[in-house]
Coordinates of C-alpha atoms in Angstrom, one line a residue:
Chain E
M1 CA -23.1 0.5 21.5
S2 CA -21.3 2.0 24.4
S3 CA -20.9 -1.3 26.1
D4 CA -19.4 -2.4 23.6
V5 CA -17.6 1.0 23.5
E6 CA -16.4 0.3 27.1
N7 CA -15.0 -3.2 26.7
A8 CA -13.6 -2.4 23.7
M9 CA -11.9 0.8 25.6
R10 CA -11.1 -1.8 28.7
L11 CA -8.9 -4.4 26.6
Q12 CA -7.2 -1.3 25.6
Q13 CA -6.4 -0.4 28.5
E14 CA -5.4 -3.2 29.3
E15 CA -3.1 -3.8 26.8
K16 CA -1.4 -0.3 26.7
K17 CA -2.2 2.5 29.0
G18 CA 0.2 5.1 27.4
I19 CA -2.0 6.3 24.7
L20 CA -4.3 8.5 26.5
L21 CA -1.9 10.5 28.6
G22 CA -0.4 11.8 25.2
L23 CA -3.7 12.7 24.0
G24 CA -3.7 16.1 26.4
T25 CA -7.0 16.9 26.6
S26 CA -9.2 18.0 29.1
G27 CA -9.1 14.7 30.2
S28 CA -7.0 14.5 33.4
E29 CA -9.7 12.6 34.7
M30 CA -8.9 9.9 32.0
A31 CA -4.9 10.3 32.8
S32 CA -5.6 9.0 36.5
S33 CA -7.8 6.3 35.6
N34 CA -5.1 5.2 33.0
S35 CA -3.1 4.5 36.3
E36 CA -5.9 1.6 37.8
P37 CA -4.4 -1.3 37.4
S38 CA -6.8 -3.5 34.9
N39 CA -8.2 -6.2 36.8
V40 CA -9.0 -4.2 39.3
A41 CA -10.5 -1.5 37.2
N42 CA -12.7 -2.8 34.6
P43 CA -16.3 -2.1 36.6
F44 CA -14.8 1.3 37.7
L45 CA -13.7 1.8 34.1
A46 CA -16.6 0.7 32.2
S47 CA -19.0 2.7 35.1
S48 CA -17.0 6.2 35.9
A49 CA -13.5 6.6 33.7
W50 CA -14.8 6.2 30.0
D51 CA -17.1 8.9 30.5
P52 CA -15.2 11.6 29.7
L53 CA -14.3 9.5 26.8
T54 CA -18.4 10.3 25.6
P55 CA -18.6 13.9 25.9
L56 CA -15.2 13.8 24.4
T57 CA -16.5 12.6 21.5
Q58 CA -19.4 14.6 21.2
L59 CA -17.2 17.5 21.1
Q60 CA -15.2 16.4 18.8
T61 CA -18.7 16.0 16.7
T62 CA -20.4 19.3 18.0
N63 CA -17.0 21.2 17.4
T64 CA -16.9 20.5 13.9
T65 CA -20.9 21.1 14.1
T66 CA -20.7 24.9 14.6
L67 CA -17.9 25.4 12.7
V68 CA -19.5 24.6 9.8
G69 CA -22.9 26.1 10.8
D70 CA -25.0 23.5 11.9
P71 CA -27.9 23.6 14.9
S72 CA -28.4 20.0 14.5
T73 CA -26.1 18.7 18.0
S74 CA -27.5 21.1 20.5
I75 CA -24.7 20.2 23.4
P76 CA -23.4 23.7 24.3
I77 CA -19.1 22.9 24.4
P78 CA -18.0 25.8 22.4
M79 CA -15.0 26.5 24.5
V80 CA -12.9 23.3 23.3
S81 CA -13.8 24.6 20.0
H82 CA -10.1 25.9 19.0
H83 CA -8.8 22.7 20.6
N84 CA -9.9 20.3 17.2
N85 CA -7.4 20.6 15.6
E86 CA -5.2 20.3 18.4
F87 CA -6.4 17.8 19.8
S88 CA -6.8 16.0 16.7
N89 CA -3.6 16.9 16.2
S90 CA -2.3 15.8 19.2
L91 CA -4.3 12.1 18.9
L92 CA -2.1 11.6 15.7
Y93 CA 1.7 12.4 17.1
T94 CA 0.3 10.1 19.8
L95 CA -1.0 7.5 17.4
V96 CA 2.7 7.9 15.1
L97 CA 4.4 7.4 18.0
E98 CA 2.7 4.6 19.6
N99 CA 2.0 3.0 16.0
Q100 CA 4.7 0.4 16.0
Q101 CA 3.9 -1.0 19.3
A102 CA -0.1 -1.6 19.3
P103 CA -1.4 -1.1 16.1
H104 CA -5.3 -2.6 16.6
I105 CA -5.2 -0.1 19.7
V106 CA -4.5 2.7 18.1
Q107 CA -7.2 1.3 15.4
Y108 CA -9.7 1.7 18.2
M109 CA -9.3 5.2 19.2
S110 CA -8.9 6.3 16.2
R111 CA -12.7 5.0 15.5
D112 CA -13.8 6.3 18.8
M113 CA -12.0 9.4 19.2
V114 CA -11.7 10.7 15.6
P115 CA -15.2 10.0 14.6
N116 CA -13.9 11.9 11.2
P117 CA -13.1 9.2 8.4
K118 CA -11.5 9.8 5.5
V119 CA -8.8 9.3 8.4
Q120 CA -9.4 5.3 7.0
V121 CA -6.7 3.0 6.3
P122 CA -3.9 5.2 7.0
I123 CA -4.9 6.1 10.7
S124 CA -4.6 2.8 12.5
Y125 CA -1.9 0.8 11.5
G126 CA 1.8 0.4 12.4
S127 CA 3.9 0.9 9.0
G128 CA 2.0 3.4 6.9
S129 CA 4.4 6.7 6.2
F130 CA 3.9 9.7 8.2
S131 CA 3.3 11.8 6.0
E132 CA -0.2 10.5 4.8
M133 CA -1.4 10.5 7.6
V134 CA -0.7 13.4 8.8
G135 CA -2.6 14.4 5.4
S136 CA -5.3 12.0 5.8
F137 CA -5.9 13.9 9.7
L138 CA -5.2 17.0 8.7
Q139 CA -7.3 16.5 5.9
S140 CA -10.4 15.7 8.5
P141 CA -11.0 19.2 10.4
N142 CA -12.2 20.4 7.1
S143 CA -14.6 18.1 6.2
E144 CA -18.3 18.9 7.4
H145 CA -20.1 16.3 9.3
S146 CA -22.5 15.9 12.0
Q147 CA -22.8 12.4 13.9
G148 CA -25.8 12.2 15.4
E149 CA -28.0 13.3 12.1
G150 CA -25.9 10.5 10.2
E151 CA -27.0 7.9 12.7
G152 CA -31.0 9.5 12.5
E153 CA -30.1 9.1 9.0
D154 CA -28.8 5.9 8.7
S155 CA -31.7 4.4 10.9
G156 CA -34.2 5.7 8.9
S157 CA -32.9 3.8 5.4
A158 CA -32.7 0.4 5.0
P159 CA -30.3 -1.6 7.1
S160 CA -27.6 -2.3 4.1
G161 CA -28.1 0.7 2.8
N162 CA -26.0 3.0 3.3
R163 CA -23.2 0.8 5.0
R164 CA -20.2 -1.3 4.3
R165 CA -18.4 -3.9 5.6
K166 CA -14.7 -3.2 5.9
R167 CA -13.6 -5.9 7.1
G168 CA -10.3 -8.3 6.4
H169 CA -12.0 -11.4 6.0
E170 CA -15.9 -10.6 5.9
H171 CA -17.1 -10.8 2.7
N172 CA -19.0 -7.5 1.6
K173 CA -22.5 -8.5 0.5
N174 CA -23.9 -5.1 1.5
A175 CA -22.5 -3.0 -0.2
E176 CA -22.6 -6.2 -3.7
D177 CA -25.8 -6.0 -2.8
C178 CA -26.1 -2.4 -3.1
S179 CA -23.8 -2.0 -6.6
G180 CA -25.1 -5.4 -7.9
K181 CA -28.4 -3.8 -8.4
S182 CA -27.8 -0.2 -9.1
S183 CA -26.8 -0.7 -12.6
D184 CA -28.0 3.1 -13.1
G185 CA -24.6 5.1 -12.4
R186 CA -26.1 8.5 -12.0
K187 CA -24.0 11.3 -12.3
D188 CA -23.5 13.6 -9.3
Q189 CA -24.4 16.6 -9.3
D190 CA -22.2 18.8 -8.5
D191 CA -23.6 22.2 -8.3
Q192 CA -24.6 22.4 -4.8
K193 CA -22.7 21.0 -2.3
K194 CA -24.2 22.4 0.6
A195 CA -22.8 18.6 1.2
K196 CA -23.1 16.6 4.1
V197 CA -21.1 13.5 2.7
E198 CA -20.1 12.4 6.2
E199 CA -18.3 9.7 6.4
N200 CA -18.0 7.7 9.7
K201 CA -15.9 4.0 9.6
D202 CA -16.2 2.1 12.7
K203 CA -13.4 -1.2 12.6
S204 CA -14.6 -3.8 14.3
A205 CA -13.8 -5.1 17.4
Q206 CA -10.7 -8.2 16.2
S207 CA -10.5 -9.2 20.4
G208 CA -12.8 -12.1 19.9
E209 CA -15.9 -10.0 20.8
A210 CA -18.8 -10.1 19.1
P211 CA -17.6 -8.6 15.4
K212 CA -19.5 -5.3 15.0
E213 CA -20.0 -4.2 11.4
N214 CA -17.1 -1.1 9.8
F215 CA -19.5 1.2 8.3
I216 CA -19.2 3.7 6.6
H217 CA -21.9 6.8 7.2
V218 CA -22.7 8.7 4.1
R219 CA -25.3 11.1 2.9
A220 CA -26.2 11.9 -0.3
R221 CA -25.8 15.5 -1.5
R222 CA -28.3 18.0 -2.2
G223 CA -29.7 16.8 -5.8
Q224 CA -28.4 13.9 -5.9
A225 CA -29.5 10.5 -6.3
T226 CA -30.4 9.5 -2.2
N227 CA -31.0 5.6 -3.4
S228 CA -28.2 3.7 -1.0
H229 CA -27.4 1.9 -4.2
S230 CA -26.0 4.5 -6.0
L231 CA -24.6 6.0 -2.5
A232 CA -22.2 3.1 -2.1
E233 CA -21.5 3.5 -5.6
R234 CA -20.6 6.8 -5.4
V235 CA -18.4 5.9 -2.4
R236 CA -16.7 4.2 -4.5
R237 CA -16.6 5.9 -7.4
E238 CA -15.0 8.5 -5.1
K239 CA -12.7 6.6 -4.0
I240 CA -11.6 4.9 -7.3
S241 CA -10.5 8.3 -8.2
E242 CA -8.7 9.3 -5.8
R243 CA -6.6 6.2 -6.2
M244 CA -6.2 7.1 -9.9
R245 CA -5.5 10.3 -9.0
L246 CA -2.4 9.3 -7.1
L247 CA -1.7 7.3 -9.4
Q248 CA -1.2 9.9 -12.5
E249 CA 1.8 11.0 -10.4
L250 CA 2.6 7.8 -10.5
V251 CA 3.0 7.5 -14.1
P252 CA 4.8 10.2 -16.0
G253 CA 3.2 12.5 -18.5
C254 CA 0.0 12.3 -17.0
N255 CA -0.5 15.4 -15.0
K256 CA -2.6 17.0 -18.0
I257 CA -4.9 14.2 -18.6
T258 CA -8.0 14.1 -16.7
G259 CA -9.9 11.6 -18.1
K260 CA -10.6 8.6 -17.2
A261 CA -10.3 6.5 -20.0
V262 CA -7.3 8.0 -21.2
M263 CA -6.0 7.9 -17.7
L264 CA -6.5 4.3 -17.8
D265 CA -5.0 3.4 -21.3
E266 CA -2.0 5.6 -20.2
I267 CA -1.6 3.4 -16.9
I268 CA -2.2 0.4 -19.4
N269 CA 0.5 1.6 -21.7
Y270 CA 3.4 2.7 -19.4
V271 CA 3.1 -0.9 -16.9
Q272 CA 3.7 -2.9 -19.7
S273 CA 6.8 -1.0 -20.9
L274 CA 8.1 -1.2 -17.6
Q275 CA 7.1 -5.1 -18.6
Q276 CA 8.6 -5.5 -21.4
Q277 CA 11.7 -2.9 -20.0
V278 CA 12.2 -5.7 -16.5
E279 CA 12.0 -8.6 -19.8
F280 CA 14.5 -7.1 -21.7
L281 CA 16.8 -6.6 -19.1
S282 CA 16.7 -9.3 -17.4
M283 CA 17.4 -11.3 -21.0
K284 CA 20.3 -9.0 -21.1
L285 CA 22.2 -9.8 -17.7
A286 CA 21.7 -13.9 -18.5
T287 CA 23.8 -13.3 -21.8
V288 CA 26.0 -10.6 -20.3
N289 CA 29.2 -12.5 -18.5
P290 CA 29.1 -10.3 -15.6
E291 CA 32.1 -9.4 -13.5
L292 CA 30.3 -9.5 -11.2
N293 CA 31.8 -8.7 -7.7
L294 CA 30.2 -8.8 -4.3
D295 CA 31.9 -6.7 -2.7
L296 CA 31.7 -4.2 -5.6
E297 CA 27.8 -5.1 -5.6
R298 CA 27.8 -3.0 -2.6
I299 CA 28.9 -0.2 -3.6
L300 CA 27.1 -0.2 -6.3
S301 CA 23.9 -0.7 -3.8
K302 CA 25.2 2.3 -2.3
D303 CA 25.7 3.9 -5.6
I304 CA 22.0 3.1 -6.9
L305 CA 21.0 5.1 -3.9
Q306 CA 23.4 8.2 -4.2
S307 CA 22.6 8.5 -7.5
R308 CA 19.0 8.9 -6.6
I309 CA 19.5 10.9 -4.1
G310 CA 21.5 13.4 -5.4
G311 CA 24.4 12.4 -7.7
Y312 CA 27.6 11.7 -7.8
S313 CA 29.3 14.9 -6.2
G314 CA 28.3 14.1 -2.7
G315 CA 29.1 10.5 -3.1
I316 CA 32.6 9.8 -1.0
S317 CA 31.1 12.0 1.7
C318 CA 27.8 10.1 1.9
S319 CA 29.6 6.7 1.7
Q320 CA 32.5 7.6 4.1
A321 CA 29.2 8.8 6.9
F322 CA 27.2 6.1 5.5
P323 CA 25.5 4.3 8.7
S324 CA 27.4 1.2 8.9
S325 CA 24.6 -0.8 10.5
S326 CA 22.6 -0.2 7.3
F327 CA 25.2 -3.2 5.1
Q328 CA 25.8 -5.3 7.5
G329 CA 22.8 -6.7 8.0
T330 CA 22.9 -7.7 4.4
L331 CA 26.1 -8.6 4.3
V332 CA 25.6 -11.5 6.8
P333 CA 23.5 -13.9 4.3
M334 CA 26.6 -14.0 2.0
P335 CA 29.2 -15.3 4.0
T336 CA 31.2 -16.5 1.3
T337 CA 32.1 -13.2 -0.5
S338 CA 35.1 -12.9 1.1
N339 CA 37.2 -15.7 -0.7
Q340 CA 36.7 -13.8 -3.4
L341 CA 38.2 -10.3 -2.5
P342 CA 42.0 -10.9 -3.2
P343 CA 42.3 -12.3 -6.3
L344 CA 40.4 -8.4 -7.6
P345 CA 43.6 -6.6 -8.9
Q346 CA 43.4 -2.9 -7.5
S347 CA 43.6 -1.2 -11.2
V348 CA 40.5 -2.6 -12.6
L349 CA 39.0 -1.5 -8.9
D350 CA 40.3 2.2 -9.2
H351 CA 39.0 2.4 -12.5
E352 CA 35.6 1.4 -11.4
F353 CA 35.3 3.4 -8.7
Q354 CA 36.7 6.5 -10.1
N355 CA 34.0 6.4 -12.5
L356 CA 31.1 5.0 -10.0
Y357 CA 32.0 8.8 -8.2
G358 CA 33.2 10.7 -10.6
M359 CA 36.1 11.9 -8.3
S360 CA 39.4 10.5 -7.5
Y361 CA 39.2 8.0 -5.2
D362 CA 41.4 6.5 -2.9
S363 CA 42.8 3.2 -3.3
S364 CA 44.9 2.9 -1.2
T365 CA 41.7 3.4 1.6
A366 CA 39.9 0.7 -0.7
L367 CA 42.5 -1.9 -0.8
G368 CA 42.9 -1.6 3.1
N369 CA 39.1 -2.1 3.5
M370 CA 39.3 -4.8 0.9
G371 CA 42.4 -6.4 3.1
H372 CA 39.7 -6.7 6.2
N373 CA 37.8 -10.1 6.4
G374 CA 34.0 -10.1 6.2
G375 CA 33.2 -7.5 9.8
S376 CA 34.6 -4.5 8.6
K377 CA 33.2 -4.0 5.1
S378 CA 31.3 -1.2 6.3
E379 CA 34.3 1.0 5.7
L380 CA 33.5 1.5 2.7
Chain G
M1 CA -26.4 -13.6 -6.1
E2 CA -25.0 -17.2 -6.9
G3 CA -24.4 -15.8 -10.5
Q4 CA -22.1 -13.2 -9.4
A5 CA -20.4 -15.9 -6.8
A6 CA -17.4 -16.3 -9.2
K7 CA -17.1 -12.1 -9.3
R8 CA -14.2 -10.8 -6.9
R9 CA -15.0 -10.4 -3.6
R10 CA -14.5 -7.3 -2.4
V11 CA -12.0 -7.9 0.6
Y12 CA -10.3 -5.3 1.8
S13 CA -7.5 -5.6 4.1
I14 CA -7.1 -4.1 6.8
E15 CA -3.8 -3.1 6.5
P16 CA -1.8 0.1 6.6
K17 CA -1.2 1.3 3.5
K18 CA 2.7 0.8 2.2
V19 CA 5.0 2.6 0.7
V20 CA 7.8 1.2 0.0
E21 CA 10.9 2.8 0.1
E22 CA 13.8 3.3 -3.2
A23 CA 16.6 2.8 -0.8
V24 CA 15.1 -0.2 0.9
F25 CA 13.6 -2.0 -2.7
T26 CA 16.6 -1.0 -4.4
R27 CA 19.2 -2.5 -1.2
N28 CA 16.9 -5.2 -0.8
Y29 CA 16.7 -6.3 -4.5
M30 CA 20.8 -6.6 -5.6
N31 CA 21.1 -8.5 -2.3
Y32 CA 19.5 -10.9 -4.3
L33 CA 19.7 -11.5 -7.4
V34 CA 23.0 -10.6 -7.3
P35 CA 24.3 -14.3 -5.6
A36 CA 21.8 -15.6 -7.3
L37 CA 22.9 -14.3 -10.8
M38 CA 26.6 -15.1 -9.9
K39 CA 24.9 -18.7 -9.3
I40 CA 23.9 -19.2 -12.5
K41 CA 26.7 -17.5 -13.9
A42 CA 29.2 -20.6 -12.2
G43 CA 27.0 -23.0 -13.4
K44 CA 26.5 -21.8 -16.6
R45 CA 27.9 -24.3 -18.5
S46 CA 25.6 -27.0 -18.5
S47 CA 22.6 -25.6 -19.9
H48 CA 22.0 -23.7 -22.7
C49 CA 20.4 -20.3 -23.3
C50 CA 17.0 -20.5 -22.9
E51 CA 17.0 -22.7 -20.0
I52 CA 19.4 -19.3 -18.3
Q53 CA 16.9 -16.8 -19.4
N54 CA 14.2 -18.9 -17.8
V55 CA 16.3 -18.8 -14.7
V56 CA 17.1 -15.3 -14.6
K57 CA 13.8 -14.1 -15.7
H58 CA 12.8 -16.1 -12.2
E59 CA 15.2 -14.5 -10.0
V60 CA 14.3 -11.3 -11.5
D61 CA 11.0 -12.1 -10.3
M62 CA 11.8 -13.5 -7.2
A63 CA 13.7 -10.7 -6.2
M64 CA 11.3 -8.1 -7.2
V65 CA 8.8 -10.8 -4.7
F66 CA 11.6 -10.4 -1.7
S67 CA 12.0 -6.8 -1.8
A68 CA 8.2 -5.6 -1.9
Q69 CA 6.9 -7.6 0.4
G70 CA 4.0 -7.3 2.1
F71 CA 1.7 -6.4 -1.2
A72 CA -1.5 -8.5 -3.0
W73 CA 0.2 -8.5 -6.0
S74 CA 4.1 -9.9 -4.7
N75 CA 2.4 -12.1 -2.9
A76 CA 0.3 -13.7 -5.9
L77 CA 3.3 -13.2 -8.1
K78 CA 5.2 -15.5 -5.5
A79 CA 2.6 -18.2 -5.8
N80 CA 2.7 -17.8 -9.7
L81 CA 6.7 -18.2 -9.6
Q82 CA 6.3 -21.4 -7.1
R83 CA 3.7 -22.9 -9.3
Y84 CA 6.1 -22.3 -11.9
Q85 CA 8.8 -24.2 -10.4
N86 CA 6.7 -26.9 -9.6
E87 CA 5.7 -27.6 -12.9
H88 CA 9.1 -27.0 -14.5
S89 CA 11.4 -28.3 -11.5
S90 CA 14.0 -30.9 -13.6
S91 CA 16.8 -29.1 -16.0
S92 CA 14.3 -29.8 -19.1
G93 CA 13.9 -26.8 -21.3
G94 CA 10.6 -24.6 -20.5
P95 CA 8.5 -22.0 -22.0
I96 CA 10.4 -18.3 -22.6
I97 CA 8.3 -16.1 -19.7
T98 CA 6.5 -13.4 -21.8
S99 CA 7.2 -10.5 -20.1
N100 CA 3.0 -9.0 -19.8
N101 CA 2.3 -12.6 -17.7
P102 CA 4.8 -14.0 -16.0
S103 CA 2.8 -16.6 -14.6
N104 CA 1.8 -19.6 -16.8
S105 CA -2.3 -19.0 -14.6
S106 CA -2.9 -15.9 -17.1
S107 CA -4.2 -17.7 -19.9
K108 CA -6.8 -19.7 -17.9
S109 CA -7.2 -16.4 -16.5
I110 CA -8.6 -14.7 -19.2
K111 CA -11.5 -17.2 -19.9
Y112 CA -12.4 -15.9 -16.4
V113 CA -12.3 -12.3 -17.4
N114 CA -14.0 -12.7 -20.7
K115 CA -17.1 -14.5 -18.4
D116 CA -17.2 -12.4 -16.2
I117 CA -18.4 -8.9 -18.8
K118 CA -21.9 -8.5 -17.6
G119 CA -20.4 -9.4 -13.3
E120 CA -18.5 -6.6 -14.2
E121 CA -21.0 -4.0 -15.8
Y122 CA -23.0 -4.2 -12.4
E123 CA -19.5 -3.8 -10.3
D124 CA -18.0 -1.1 -11.4
G125 CA -20.2 1.6 -12.3
F126 CA -17.5 3.6 -13.6
I127 CA -20.0 5.5 -15.9
N128 CA -23.2 6.1 -17.4
N129 CA -22.0 6.4 -20.8
N130 CA -22.6 2.7 -21.9
N131 CA -19.6 3.2 -24.5
N132 CA -17.7 5.0 -21.9
N133 CA -18.3 1.8 -19.9
N134 CA -17.7 -0.8 -22.2
N135 CA -14.0 0.7 -22.7
N136 CA -13.5 1.4 -19.6
N137 CA -14.3 -2.3 -18.4
S138 CA -11.5 -3.5 -20.5
K139 CA -9.4 -1.5 -19.9
L140 CA -9.7 -2.8 -16.7
R141 CA -9.7 -6.4 -17.6
C142 CA -6.0 -5.5 -19.5
L143 CA -5.6 -3.5 -16.0
R144 CA -6.0 -6.8 -14.5
R145 CA -3.9 -9.3 -16.3
L146 CA -1.3 -7.1 -16.1
I147 CA -0.9 -6.7 -13.1
P148 CA 0.5 -10.5 -11.1
G149 CA -3.2 -11.6 -8.4
G150 CA -4.8 -9.0 -10.6
E151 CA -7.9 -11.7 -11.2
D152 CA -9.0 -11.8 -7.9
M153 CA -8.6 -8.5 -7.0
C154 CA -11.8 -6.3 -7.3
N155 CA -11.7 -2.7 -9.0
E156 CA -10.6 -0.9 -6.2
Q157 CA -7.5 -2.8 -4.5
M158 CA -6.3 -3.1 -8.3
V159 CA -5.9 0.3 -7.9
E160 CA -4.2 0.2 -4.6
E161 CA -1.7 -2.4 -5.3
L162 CA -1.3 -0.6 -8.9
E163 CA 0.1 2.0 -7.3
S164 CA 2.6 0.2 -5.6
Y165 CA 3.9 -2.2 -8.1
I166 CA 4.1 0.9 -10.4
S167 CA 6.3 2.4 -8.1
C168 CA 8.3 -1.1 -7.8
L169 CA 8.7 -1.7 -11.3
K170 CA 10.3 1.4 -11.6
M171 CA 12.9 0.9 -8.8
Q172 CA 13.2 -2.8 -11.1
V173 CA 14.0 -1.6 -14.3
N174 CA 16.8 0.9 -12.2
V175 CA 18.4 -1.4 -10.6
L176 CA 18.7 -3.9 -13.3
Q177 CA 19.8 -1.1 -16.2
Y178 CA 22.3 -0.6 -13.6
L179 CA 23.6 -3.4 -13.9
A180 CA 23.1 -4.7 -17.4
D181 CA 25.0 -1.2 -18.1
K182 CA 27.9 -2.2 -15.4
N183 CA 28.3 -5.2 -17.1
C184 CA 28.5 -4.2 -21.0

């Protein structure tokens, strides 16, 4: 396991060296090791440079366990306890910064540096939104886990028991085994939440070495069934319920609903009504003869955006300050629009604009802009 | 295990959770749809109203696909649209697409879904009570039919996709409403 870790780390090292620099922990040694040239440093890396990492991960876990009060692990590094949150936060920021360039590397980081895993998918790649990542990260210090115990437990249980593969193209046979056999959906007993539900998630390497399995280590709560199948089922159910909660916010009027069945009903109705609306509107568009002008279309798209943002009152000032670059890209595929500019009468335009923006529009500027060809359409 | 081979595999994508921003979606959608509509109007005389409706619907869906890329449902929608286009490539009128099932394969997929009843009960494990279980399963099946490509998804993935799908549908309705109102 450790050699795999080192391999992964080495690969990541070769590709991007800046990540660890941002961590700002006691790993000044790590920072120095990052400056080593990759081809020379491999044995060096394998031996000593990554050593700081393992105590660091242990630091991570011991910190949270000492916070919880679990005496299981006995690594006495008390002083870093208050750094834990900072570490994870700074790691978060670094991850976000580096996200765009090296997503898979970030994934490695997440696996090894932060054994906390409710941070699931959002942590690891590029275009997830920042606030989501922050949210999931900041949750993590609150979750209780002890890595050492979890691993011990897993070795005891059946090999396919608590584990679940999570990988893009591998099939989830193990989880299917688990949930396939557990047709008994046992109820969660939430009375005693001395729970240590630990979810450590490892992501397998994608670099071409032997694919590691992705595991979610789950521990049964007190008073709950410890059957491996039901554990996997429970994890799945919890995930699905979490998703349903998110959906509650999307579907209007579902805030007070607290039942899955009712919630599902609402969702189905809502989706159906939305689809019917789309159908109806598209039929309407088909039958009505549009007076669409593509120049108007740009204004309209701005208008739609601004009406979402906050009403028409700020429309003009926003539109004039609107960054031109945002529309130039979209205008490129439509070079044929320019020849449609002249025939529009000014009065129609003025009327339209006043309707759109709800205030007097400077028609001269509008026409002046329209007189330009192609390039300066962003003036509007 | 072979009996469950037809079951939806729980394949997770290790992709980031994408959030479709409204502004981006709206802009892309308009940029796709408006020229397409103009083109349709330009060639209006030759075809009659059913075809126009189909074509418009097609373009509406395609605009949706292009505005919200990277989701499983958008890929499935694109595949469905392309399949539809291949099947009805000539100008002969095709059937009007109903709203709930924007794909031709939906009728076939229903058969598969119904066959999978037993498999679903194993897979879902939603609630303890048998009655509840059946109800929830049937609802999930409904949902699966609603979302494009839902037949190939497992429950968990479907719920994830639902979020993006619902928000994109909402934005789509906004845009279409705007366009339709403007032209009245």
